mmCIF file of C-alpha atoms in Angstrom:
data_model
loop_
_atom_site.group_PDB
_atom_site.id
_atom_site.type_symbol
_atom_site.label_atom_id
_atom_site.label_comp_id
_atom_site.label_asym_id
_atom_site.label_seq_id
_atom_site.Cartn_x
_atom_site.Cartn_y
_atom_site.Cartn_z
ATOM 1 C CA UNK A 1 0.000 0.000 0.000
ATOM 2 C CA UNK A 2 1.087 3.562 -0.527
ATOM 3 C CA UNK A 3 1.432 5.768 2.479
ATOM 4 C CA UNK A 4 2.817 4.924 5.857
ATOM 5 C CA UNK A 5 1.368 4.282 9.283
ATOM 6 C CA UNK A 6 2.109 7.420 11.336
ATOM 7 C CA UNK A 7 2.726 7.492 15.035
ATOM 8 C CA UNK A 8 -0.527 7.618 16.983
ATOM 9 C CA UNK A 9 -2.618 6.256 14.095
ATOM 10 C CA UNK A 10 -4.267 2.955 14.575
ATOM 11 C CA UNK A 11 -4.232 0.452 11.779
ATOM 12 C CA UNK A 12 -7.987 0.923 11.302
ATOM 13 C CA UNK A 13 -7.643 4.726 10.920
ATOM 14 C CA UNK A 14 -4.852 4.168 8.402
ATOM 15 C CA UNK A 15 -7.006 1.785 6.339
ATOM 16 C CA UNK A 16 -9.956 4.216 6.328
ATOM 17 C CA UNK A 17 -7.752 7.117 5.200
ATOM 18 C CA UNK A 18 -6.149 4.912 2.535
ATOM 19 C CA UNK A 19 -9.539 3.825 1.190
ATOM 20 C CA UNK A 20 -10.765 7.462 1.146
ATOM 21 C CA UNK A 21 -7.681 8.503 -0.852
ATOM 22 C CA UNK A 22 -7.690 5.587 -3.298
ATOM 23 C CA UNK A 23 -11.425 5.121 -3.658
ATOM 24 C CA UNK A 24 -13.392 1.926 -3.552
ATOM 25 C CA UNK A 25 -15.286 -0.056 -6.153
ATOM 26 C CA UNK A 26 -18.506 1.863 -5.529
ATOM 27 C CA UNK A 27 -17.207 5.441 -5.534
ATOM 28 C CA UNK A 28 -13.939 5.602 -7.416
ATOM 29 C CA UNK A 29 -11.580 8.422 -6.505
ATOM 30 C CA UNK A 30 -8.649 6.533 -7.926
ATOM 31 C CA UNK A 31 -7.691 7.901 -11.362
ATOM 32 C CA UNK A 32 -7.307 4.427 -12.899
ATOM 33 C CA UNK A 33 -10.734 3.395 -11.687
ATOM 34 C CA UNK A 34 -12.196 6.679 -12.894
ATOM 35 C CA UNK A 35 -10.687 6.174 -16.372
ATOM 36 C CA UNK A 36 -12.125 2.643 -16.474
ATOM 37 C CA UNK A 37 -15.591 3.975 -15.672
ATOM 38 C CA UNK A 38 -15.206 6.647 -18.378
ATOM 39 C CA UNK A 39 -14.251 3.944 -20.895
ATOM 40 C CA UNK A 40 -17.345 1.963 -19.901
ATOM 41 C CA UNK A 41 -19.482 5.088 -20.376
ATOM 42 C CA UNK A 42 -17.918 5.648 -23.806
ATOM 43 C CA UNK A 43 -18.809 2.102 -24.790
ATOM 44 C CA UNK A 44 -22.385 2.621 -23.573
ATOM 45 C CA UNK A 45 -22.697 5.873 -25.541
ATOM 46 C CA UNK A 46 -22.237 4.118 -28.909
ATOM 47 C CA UNK A 47 -26.014 3.734 -29.203
ATOM 48 C CA UNK A 48 -26.818 7.266 -28.031
ATOM 49 C CA UNK A 49 -23.957 9.230 -29.631
ATOM 50 C CA UNK A 50 -24.614 12.379 -31.593
ATOM 51 C CA UNK A 51 -24.684 11.990 -35.355
ATOM 52 C CA UNK A 52 -22.726 14.169 -37.723
ATOM 53 C CA UNK A 53 -25.197 16.155 -39.816
ATOM 54 C CA UNK A 54 -22.470 17.575 -42.058
ATOM 55 C CA UNK A 55 -20.479 14.460 -42.990
ATOM 56 C CA UNK A 56 -23.159 11.791 -43.407
ATOM 57 C CA UNK A 57 -20.859 9.230 -45.036
ATOM 58 C CA UNK A 58 -17.805 9.207 -42.738
ATOM 59 C CA UNK A 59 -16.648 5.763 -43.926
ATOM 60 C CA UNK A 60 -17.066 6.714 -47.614
ATOM 61 C CA UNK A 61 -19.182 3.672 -48.513
ATOM 62 C CA UNK A 62 -21.079 5.529 -51.265
ATOM 63 C CA UNK A 63 -18.273 7.539 -52.851
ATOM 64 C CA UNK A 64 -18.160 5.715 -56.163
ATOM 65 C CA UNK A 65 -21.592 4.097 -56.189
ATOM 66 C CA UNK A 66 -24.407 6.649 -56.120
ATOM 67 C CA UNK A 67 -22.571 9.927 -56.529
ATOM 68 C CA UNK A 68 -24.488 11.033 -59.611
ATOM 69 C CA UNK A 69 -24.325 14.599 -60.831
ATOM 70 C CA UNK A 70 -25.704 16.260 -63.965
ATOM 71 C CA UNK A 71 -22.330 15.978 -65.698
ATOM 72 C CA UNK A 72 -22.270 12.215 -65.046
ATOM 73 C CA UNK A 73 -25.628 11.705 -66.816
ATOM 74 C CA UNK A 74 -25.974 14.321 -69.524
ATOM 75 C CA UNK A 75 -23.032 15.497 -71.609
ATOM 76 C CA UNK A 76 -22.939 17.240 -74.972
ATOM 77 C CA UNK A 77 -19.929 16.498 -77.156
ATOM 78 C CA UNK A 78 -18.133 19.396 -78.770
ATOM 79 C CA UNK A 79 -19.860 20.612 -81.896
ATOM 80 C CA UNK A 80 -23.382 19.673 -80.746
ATOM 81 C CA UNK A 81 -24.304 22.206 -78.106
ATOM 82 C CA UNK A 82 -27.822 23.238 -77.185
ATOM 83 C CA UNK A 83 -28.726 26.828 -76.334
ATOM 84 C CA UNK A 84 -27.029 28.095 -73.181
ATOM 85 C CA UNK A 85 -30.392 28.833 -71.566
ATOM 86 C CA UNK A 86 -31.624 25.296 -72.256
ATOM 87 C CA UNK A 87 -28.416 23.830 -70.804
ATOM 88 C CA UNK A 88 -28.709 25.950 -67.643
ATOM 89 C CA UNK A 89 -32.419 25.159 -67.259
ATOM 90 C CA UNK A 90 -31.741 21.441 -67.775
ATOM 91 C CA UNK A 91 -29.013 21.527 -65.140
ATOM 92 C CA UNK A 92 -31.241 23.338 -62.643
ATOM 93 C CA UNK A 93 -34.225 21.082 -63.353
ATOM 94 C CA UNK A 94 -32.149 17.902 -62.964
ATOM 95 C CA UNK A 95 -30.445 19.076 -59.776
ATOM 96 C CA UNK A 96 -33.582 20.383 -58.040
ATOM 97 C CA UNK A 97 -35.683 17.373 -59.072
ATOM 98 C CA UNK A 98 -33.064 14.920 -57.842
ATOM 99 C CA UNK A 99 -32.682 16.853 -54.578
ATOM 100 C CA UNK A 100 -36.406 17.098 -53.753
ATOM 101 C CA UNK A 101 -37.328 13.583 -54.953
ATOM 102 C CA UNK A 102 -34.591 12.172 -52.761
ATOM 103 C CA UNK A 103 -35.792 14.217 -49.786
ATOM 104 C CA UNK A 104 -39.415 13.206 -50.365
ATOM 105 C CA UNK A 105 -38.539 9.521 -50.722
ATOM 106 C CA UNK A 106 -36.382 9.566 -47.586
ATOM 107 C CA UNK A 107 -39.144 11.320 -45.654
ATOM 108 C CA UNK A 108 -41.750 8.757 -46.744
ATOM 109 C CA UNK A 109 -39.714 5.555 -46.927
ATOM 110 C CA UNK A 110 -36.499 6.265 -44.982
ATOM 111 C CA UNK A 111 -37.759 5.646 -41.452
ATOM 112 C CA UNK A 112 -39.677 2.431 -42.288
ATOM 113 C CA UNK A 113 -36.646 1.125 -44.194
ATOM 114 C CA UNK A 114 -34.368 2.084 -41.294
ATOM 115 C CA UNK A 115 -36.657 0.049 -39.031
ATOM 116 C CA UNK A 116 -36.610 -2.922 -41.428
ATOM 117 C CA UNK A 117 -32.815 -2.778 -41.865
ATOM 118 C CA UNK A 118 -32.345 -2.444 -38.106
ATOM 119 C CA UNK A 119 -34.452 -5.560 -37.530
ATOM 120 C CA UNK A 120 -32.690 -7.395 -40.363
ATOM 121 C CA UNK A 121 -29.177 -6.672 -39.051
ATOM 122 C CA UNK A 122 -30.250 -7.451 -35.488
ATOM 123 C CA UNK A 123 -31.500 -10.863 -36.659
ATOM 124 C CA UNK A 124 -28.364 -11.357 -38.752
ATOM 125 C CA UNK A 125 -26.129 -10.513 -35.779
ATOM 126 C CA UNK A 126 -28.161 -12.779 -33.503
ATOM 127 C CA UNK A 127 -27.967 -15.717 -35.926
ATOM 128 C CA UNK A 128 -24.255 -15.168 -36.502
ATOM 129 C CA UNK A 129 -23.433 -14.919 -32.788
ATOM 130 C CA UNK A 130 -25.744 -17.633 -31.479
ATOM 131 C CA UNK A 131 -25.872 -20.114 -34.392
ATOM 132 C CA UNK A 132 -23.227 -19.720 -37.108
ATOM 133 C CA UNK A 133 -20.104 -19.275 -34.972
ATOM 134 C CA UNK A 134 -20.990 -22.124 -32.553
ATOM 135 C CA UNK A 135 -21.766 -24.426 -35.511
ATOM 136 C CA UNK A 136 -18.480 -23.568 -37.218
ATOM 137 C CA UNK A 137 -16.533 -24.085 -33.972
ATOM 138 C CA UNK A 138 -18.296 -27.419 -33.423
ATOM 139 C CA UNK A 139 -17.525 -28.467 -36.997
ATOM 140 C CA UNK A 140 -13.850 -27.539 -36.601
ATOM 141 C CA UNK A 141 -13.589 -29.472 -33.349
ATOM 142 C CA UNK A 142 -15.248 -32.523 -34.867
ATOM 143 C CA UNK A 143 -13.226 -32.477 -38.082
ATOM 144 C CA UNK A 144 -9.936 -32.069 -36.212
ATOM 145 C CA UNK A 145 -9.993 -35.755 -35.246
ATOM 146 C CA UNK A 146 -10.900 -36.791 -38.787
ATOM 147 C CA UNK A 147 -8.100 -34.651 -40.207
ATOM 148 C CA UNK A 148 -5.557 -36.366 -37.975
ATOM 149 C CA UNK A 149 -6.721 -39.821 -39.066
ATOM 150 C CA UNK A 150 -6.648 -38.705 -42.720
ATOM 151 C CA UNK A 151 -3.165 -37.228 -42.276
ATOM 152 C CA UNK A 152 -1.867 -40.475 -40.753
ATOM 153 C CA UNK A 153 -3.428 -42.446 -43.636
ATOM 154 C CA UNK A 154 -1.836 -40.221 -46.280
ATOM 155 C CA UNK A 155 1.602 -40.264 -44.644
ATOM 156 C CA UNK A 156 1.451 -44.043 -44.108
ATOM 157 C CA UNK A 157 0.117 -45.255 -47.445
ATOM 158 C CA UNK A 158 0.081 -42.514 -50.080
ATOM 159 C CA UNK A 159 3.421 -40.793 -49.418
ATOM 160 C CA UNK A 160 5.546 -43.949 -49.925
ATOM 161 C CA UNK A 161 3.504 -44.974 -52.972
ATOM 162 C CA UNK A 162 3.827 -41.620 -54.717
ATOM 163 C CA UNK A 163 7.471 -41.276 -53.712
ATOM 164 C CA UNK A 164 8.238 -44.680 -55.254
ATOM 165 C CA UNK A 165 6.281 -43.821 -58.407
ATOM 166 C CA UNK A 166 8.152 -40.530 -58.656
ATOM 167 C CA UNK A 167 11.523 -42.272 -58.453
ATOM 168 C CA UNK A 168 10.471 -44.873 -61.035
ATOM 169 C CA UNK A 169 9.165 -42.316 -63.498
ATOM 170 C CA UNK A 170 11.862 -39.663 -62.948
ATOM 171 C CA UNK A 171 14.231 -41.175 -65.514
ATOM 172 C CA UNK A 172 11.769 -41.022 -68.400
ATOM 173 C CA UNK A 173 12.914 -38.556 -71.040
ATOM 174 C CA UNK A 174 10.710 -37.274 -73.845
ATOM 175 C CA UNK A 175 12.225 -35.911 -77.014
ATOM 176 C CA UNK A 176 10.456 -34.574 -80.048
ATOM 177 C CA UNK A 177 11.683 -34.616 -83.592
ATOM 178 C CA UNK A 178 10.372 -32.561 -86.412
ATOM 179 C CA UNK A 179 9.457 -34.353 -89.663
ATOM 180 C CA UNK A 180 10.451 -32.621 -92.806
#
């Protein structure tokens, strides 16, 4: 323990002062214990964290998939240009229509789809954690014994056979001649 028993202090008083300085498991004053509780809080806050309303694709999963602009869809080659006013109006119409249709669709269908995808991935996680991984582990445990027996069989019977065949057939030479 850190600290020393001073003259006049009983051992019980020393223990109480030590516990008050270091903290206990219920009310941590100890910095290490406090950091552990902060880490636990950070792990709990994953489900209630604030979302970034500016960068809505922080992992860049849709960078090359659905990034569709006017220039990606409609392009006029040189020599066949429409009127400038038509080009500007087409650009504005495309951009505004895409923007508001997307917003309308997300308002109508986004929340129900978020609910469906949340349920789907919850079920997928549940099945993976509680069914797939245990089945795979069980399979690996069960096939380990079979693999040892198979390995012994191959090393006992097949290795000498193929080694002997290799030595017998290693002296065969093939030569080709060209007919004129």
